[in-house]
CSV table of N, CA and C in Angstrom, one decimal:
chain,number,residue,atom,x,y,z
A,1,MET,N,6.4,-21.6,13.1
A,1,MET,CA,7.8,-21.9,12.6
A,1,MET,C,8.7,-20.9,13.2
A,2,ARG,N,9.9,-21.4,13.5
A,2,ARG,CA,10.9,-20.5,14.0
A,2,ARG,C,12.0,-20.3,13.0
A,3,LYS,N,12.4,-19.0,12.9
A,3,LYS,CA,13.5,-18.6,11.9
A,3,LYS,C,14.5,-17.8,12.7
A,4,THR,N,15.8,-18.0,12.2
A,4,THR,CA,16.9,-17.2,12.8
A,4,THR,C,17.4,-16.4,11.6
A,5,ILE,N,17.6,-15.1,11.9
A,5,ILE,CA,18.1,-14.2,10.9
A,5,ILE,C,19.4,-13.4,11.5
A,6,SER,N,20.2,-13.0,10.6
A,6,SER,CA,21.4,-12.2,11.0
A,6,SER,C,21.2,-10.8,10.3
A,7,MET,N,21.7,-9.8,11.0
A,7,MET,CA,21.6,-8.5,10.5
A,7,MET,C,22.7,-7.6,11.2
A,8,PRO,N,23.0,-6.5,10.5
A,8,PRO,CA,24.0,-5.6,11.1
A,8,PRO,C,23.4,-5.0,12.4
A,9,ASP,N,24.3,-4.6,13.3
A,9,ASP,CA,23.9,-4.0,14.6
A,9,ASP,C,23.0,-2.8,14.4
A,10,GLN,N,23.3,-2.0,13.4
A,10,GLN,CA,22.5,-0.8,13.1
A,10,GLN,C,21.0,-1.1,12.9
A,11,MET,N,20.8,-2.2,12.1
A,11,MET,CA,19.4,-2.6,11.9
A,11,MET,C,18.8,-3.2,13.2
A,12,ALA,N,19.5,-3.9,13.9
A,12,ALA,CA,19.0,-4.4,15.2
A,12,ALA,C,18.6,-3.3,16.1
A,13,ASP,N,19.5,-2.3,16.2
A,13,ASP,CA,19.2,-1.1,17.0
A,13,ASP,C,18.0,-0.4,16.6
A,14,TRP,N,17.8,-0.3,15.2
A,14,TRP,CA,16.6,0.3,14.7
A,14,TRP,C,15.3,-0.4,15.2
A,15,ILE,N,15.3,-1.7,15.1
A,15,ILE,CA,14.2,-2.5,15.5
A,15,ILE,C,14.0,-2.3,17.0
A,16,SER,N,15.0,-2.4,17.8
A,16,SER,CA,14.9,-2.2,19.3
A,16,SER,C,14.3,-0.8,19.6
A,17,ALA,N,14.7,0.2,18.9
A,17,ALA,CA,14.2,1.6,19.1
A,17,ALA,C,12.7,1.6,18.8
A,18,ARG,N,12.3,1.0,17.8
A,18,ARG,CA,10.8,1.0,17.4
A,18,ARG,C,10.0,0.3,18.5
A,19,ILE,N,10.6,-0.8,19.1
A,19,ILE,CA,10.0,-1.5,20.2
A,19,ILE,C,9.9,-0.7,21.4
A,20,GLU,N,11.0,0.0,21.7
A,20,GLU,CA,11.1,0.8,22.9
A,20,GLU,C,10.1,2.0,22.8
A,21,ARG,N,9.8,2.5,21.6
A,21,ARG,CA,8.9,3.6,21.4
A,21,ARG,C,7.4,3.1,21.5
A,22,GLY,N,7.3,1.8,21.6
A,22,GLY,CA,5.9,1.2,21.7
A,22,GLY,C,5.3,1.0,20.3
A,23,GLN,N,6.0,1.1,19.3
A,23,GLN,CA,5.4,0.8,18.0
A,23,GLN,C,5.2,-0.7,17.7
A,24,PHE,N,5.9,-1.5,18.4
A,24,PHE,CA,5.8,-2.9,18.3
A,24,PHE,C,6.0,-3.5,19.7
A,25,ASN,N,5.4,-4.7,19.9
A,25,ASN,CA,5.6,-5.3,21.2
A,25,ASN,C,6.9,-6.1,21.3
A,26,ASN,N,7.3,-6.6,20.2
A,26,ASN,CA,8.5,-7.5,20.2
A,26,ASN,C,9.0,-7.6,18.7
A,27,GLU,N,10.2,-8.3,18.6
A,27,GLU,CA,10.8,-8.4,17.3
A,27,GLU,C,9.9,-9.2,16.3
A,28,SER,N,9.3,-10.2,16.8
A,28,SER,CA,8.4,-11.1,16.0
A,28,SER,C,7.3,-10.2,15.4
A,29,GLU,N,6.7,-9.4,16.2
A,29,GLU,CA,5.6,-8.5,15.7
A,29,GLU,C,6.1,-7.6,14.6
A,30,TYR,N,7.3,-7.1,14.8
A,30,TYR,CA,7.9,-6.2,13.8
A,30,TYR,C,8.1,-6.9,12.5
A,31,PHE,N,8.6,-8.1,12.5
A,31,PHE,CA,8.9,-8.9,11.3
A,31,PHE,C,7.6,-9.3,10.6
A,32,ARG,N,6.6,-9.7,11.4
A,32,ARG,CA,5.3,-10.1,10.8
A,32,ARG,C,4.7,-8.9,10.1
A,33,ASP,N,4.8,-7.7,10.7
A,33,ASP,CA,4.3,-6.5,10.1
A,33,ASP,C,5.0,-6.2,8.7
A,34,LEU,N,6.3,-6.4,8.7
A,34,LEU,CA,7.1,-6.2,7.5
A,34,LEU,C,6.6,-7.2,6.4
A,35,VAL,N,6.4,-8.4,6.8
A,35,VAL,CA,5.9,-9.4,5.8
A,35,VAL,C,4.5,-9.1,5.3
A,36,ARG,N,3.6,-8.7,6.2
A,36,ARG,CA,2.3,-8.2,5.8
A,36,ARG,C,2.3,-7.1,4.8
A,37,ARG,N,3.2,-6.1,5.1
A,37,ARG,CA,3.3,-4.9,4.2
A,37,ARG,C,3.9,-5.3,2.8
A,38,ASP,N,4.8,-6.2,2.8
A,38,ASP,CA,5.4,-6.7,1.6
A,38,ASP,C,4.3,-7.5,0.8
A,39,GLN,N,3.5,-8.3,1.4
A,39,GLN,CA,2.4,-9.0,0.7
A,39,GLN,C,1.4,-8.0,0.1
A,40,GLU,N,1.1,-6.9,0.9
A,40,GLU,CA,0.1,-5.9,0.4
A,40,GLU,C,0.7,-5.2,-0.8
A,41,GLU,N,2.0,-4.9,-0.7
A,41,GLU,CA,2.7,-4.2,-1.8
A,41,GLU,C,2.7,-5.0,-3.1
A,42,GLU,N,3.0,-6.3,-2.9
A,42,GLU,CA,3.0,-7.2,-4.1
A,42,GLU,C,1.6,-7.3,-4.7
A,43,ALA,N,0.5,-7.3,-3.9
A,43,ALA,CA,-0.8,-7.4,-4.4
A,43,ALA,C,-1.1,-6.1,-5.1
A,44,ARG,N,-0.7,-4.9,-4.6
A,44,ARG,CA,-0.9,-3.6,-5.3
A,44,ARG,C,-0.2,-3.6,-6.6
A,45,LYS,N,1.0,-4.1,-6.7
A,45,LYS,CA,1.7,-4.2,-7.9
A,45,LYS,C,1.0,-5.1,-8.9
A,46,ALA,N,0.6,-6.2,-8.5
A,46,ALA,CA,-0.2,-7.2,-9.4
A,46,ALA,C,-1.4,-6.5,-9.9
A,47,TYR,N,-2.1,-5.8,-9.1
A,47,TYR,CA,-3.3,-5.1,-9.5
A,47,TYR,C,-3.0,-4.0,-10.6
A,48,LEU,N,-1.9,-3.2,-10.3
A,48,LEU,CA,-1.5,-2.2,-11.3
A,48,LEU,C,-1.1,-2.8,-12.6
A,49,VAL,N,-0.3,-3.9,-12.6
A,49,VAL,CA,0.1,-4.6,-13.8
A,49,VAL,C,-1.1,-5.0,-14.6
A,50,SER,N,-2.1,-5.6,-13.9
A,50,SER,CA,-3.3,-6.1,-14.5
A,50,SER,C,-4.1,-4.9,-15.2
A,51,ARG,N,-4.2,-3.8,-14.5
A,51,ARG,CA,-4.8,-2.6,-15.1
A,51,ARG,C,-4.1,-2.1,-16.3
A,52,LEU,N,-2.8,-2.1,-16.2
A,52,LEU,CA,-2.0,-1.6,-17.3
A,52,LEU,C,-2.1,-2.5,-18.5
A,53,GLU,N,-2.1,-3.8,-18.3
A,53,GLU,CA,-2.3,-4.8,-19.4
A,53,GLU,C,-3.6,-4.6,-20.0
A,54,SER,N,-4.7,-4.4,-19.2
A,54,SER,CA,-6.0,-4.3,-19.7
A,54,SER,C,-6.1,-3.0,-20.5
A,55,GLY,N,-5.5,-1.9,-20.0
A,55,GLY,CA,-5.5,-0.6,-20.7
A,55,GLY,C,-4.8,-0.7,-22.0
A,56,SER,N,-3.7,-1.4,-22.0
A,56,SER,CA,-2.9,-1.6,-23.3
A,56,SER,C,-3.7,-2.3,-24.3
A,57,GLU,N,-4.4,-3.4,-23.9
A,57,GLU,CA,-5.3,-4.1,-24.8
A,57,GLU,C,-6.4,-3.2,-25.4
A,58,GLN,N,-7.0,-2.5,-24.5
A,58,GLN,CA,-8.1,-1.6,-25.0
A,58,GLN,C,-7.5,-0.5,-25.9
A,59,LEU,N,-6.4,0.0,-25.7
A,59,LEU,CA,-5.8,1.0,-26.6
A,59,LEU,C,-5.5,0.3,-27.9
A,60,ALA,N,-4.9,-0.9,-27.9
A,60,ALA,CA,-4.6,-1.5,-29.2
A,60,ALA,C,-5.9,-1.8,-30.0
A,61,ASN,N,-7.0,-2.0,-29.3
A,61,ASN,CA,-8.3,-2.3,-30.0
A,61,ASN,C,-9.0,-1.0,-30.3
A,62,GLY,N,-8.5,0.1,-30.0
A,62,GLY,CA,-9.1,1.4,-30.4
A,62,GLY,C,-10.2,1.8,-29.4
A,63,ALA,N,-10.3,1.1,-28.2
A,63,ALA,CA,-11.3,1.4,-27.2
A,63,ALA,C,-10.8,2.5,-26.3
A,64,TYR,N,-10.7,3.7,-26.7
A,64,TYR,CA,-10.3,4.8,-25.9
A,64,TYR,C,-11.0,6.1,-26.3
A,65,SER,N,-10.9,7.1,-25.5
A,65,SER,CA,-11.4,8.5,-25.8
A,65,SER,C,-10.3,9.5,-25.6
A,66,ASP,N,-10.2,10.4,-26.4
A,66,ASP,CA,-9.2,11.5,-26.2
A,66,ASP,C,-9.8,12.5,-25.2
A,67,LEU,N,-9.0,12.8,-24.2
A,67,LEU,CA,-9.5,13.8,-23.2
A,67,LEU,C,-8.7,15.1,-23.5
A,68,THR,N,-9.5,16.1,-23.6
A,68,THR,CA,-8.9,17.4,-24.1
A,68,THR,C,-8.9,18.5,-23.0
A,69,SER,N,-9.4,18.2,-21.9
A,69,SER,CA,-9.3,19.3,-20.8
A,69,SER,C,-9.1,18.6,-19.5
A,70,GLU,N,-8.7,19.4,-18.5
A,70,GLU,CA,-8.5,18.9,-17.1
A,70,GLU,C,-9.9,18.5,-16.6
A,71,GLU,N,-11.0,19.2,-16.9
A,71,GLU,CA,-12.3,18.8,-16.4
A,71,GLU,C,-12.7,17.4,-16.9
A,72,GLU,N,-12.3,17.1,-18.1
A,72,GLU,CA,-12.6,15.7,-18.6
A,72,GLU,C,-11.8,14.7,-17.8
A,73,ILE,N,-10.6,15.0,-17.6
A,73,ILE,CA,-9.7,14.1,-16.8
A,73,ILE,C,-10.3,13.9,-15.4
A,74,ASP,N,-10.7,15.1,-14.7
A,74,ASP,CA,-11.2,15.0,-13.4
A,74,ASP,C,-12.5,14.2,-13.3
A,75,ARG,N,-13.4,14.3,-14.3
A,75,ARG,CA,-14.6,13.5,-14.4
A,75,ARG,C,-14.3,12.0,-14.5
A,76,LEU,N,-13.3,11.7,-15.3
A,76,LEU,CA,-12.9,10.3,-15.4
A,76,LEU,C,-12.5,9.7,-14.1
A,77,PHE,N,-11.6,10.4,-13.4
A,77,PHE,CA,-11.2,9.9,-12.1
A,77,PHE,C,-12.2,9.9,-11.1
A,78,ASP,N,-13.1,10.9,-11.1
A,78,ASP,CA,-14.2,10.9,-10.2
A,78,ASP,C,-15.2,9.7,-10.4
A,79,ALA,N,-15.4,9.4,-11.7
A,79,ALA,CA,-16.3,8.2,-12.0
A,79,ALA,C,-15.7,6.9,-11.6
A,80,GLU,N,-14.4,6.8,-11.6
A,80,GLU,CA,-13.7,5.5,-11.2
A,80,GLU,C,-13.6,5.4,-9.7
A,81,GLY,N,-13.6,6.5,-9.0
A,81,GLY,CA,-13.3,6.5,-7.5
A,81,GLY,C,-14.4,5.8,-6.8
């Protein structure tokens, strides 16, 4: 699919500079990379929202433990890693 976009010269110059530095082969590659990153970001956000909703439900149901020290917190994160 072919798309045409408009942008200020400053943005076009930014993209051209990235291509000249060898970070991308062409403008299409640059925009595909932007879309992929946006998709990944949306997936990360959806995952975080899901985890927050799950945690909120667990909290409301009393399914939690009080952590009283940094060591307990560290163990929790080490166990989930």
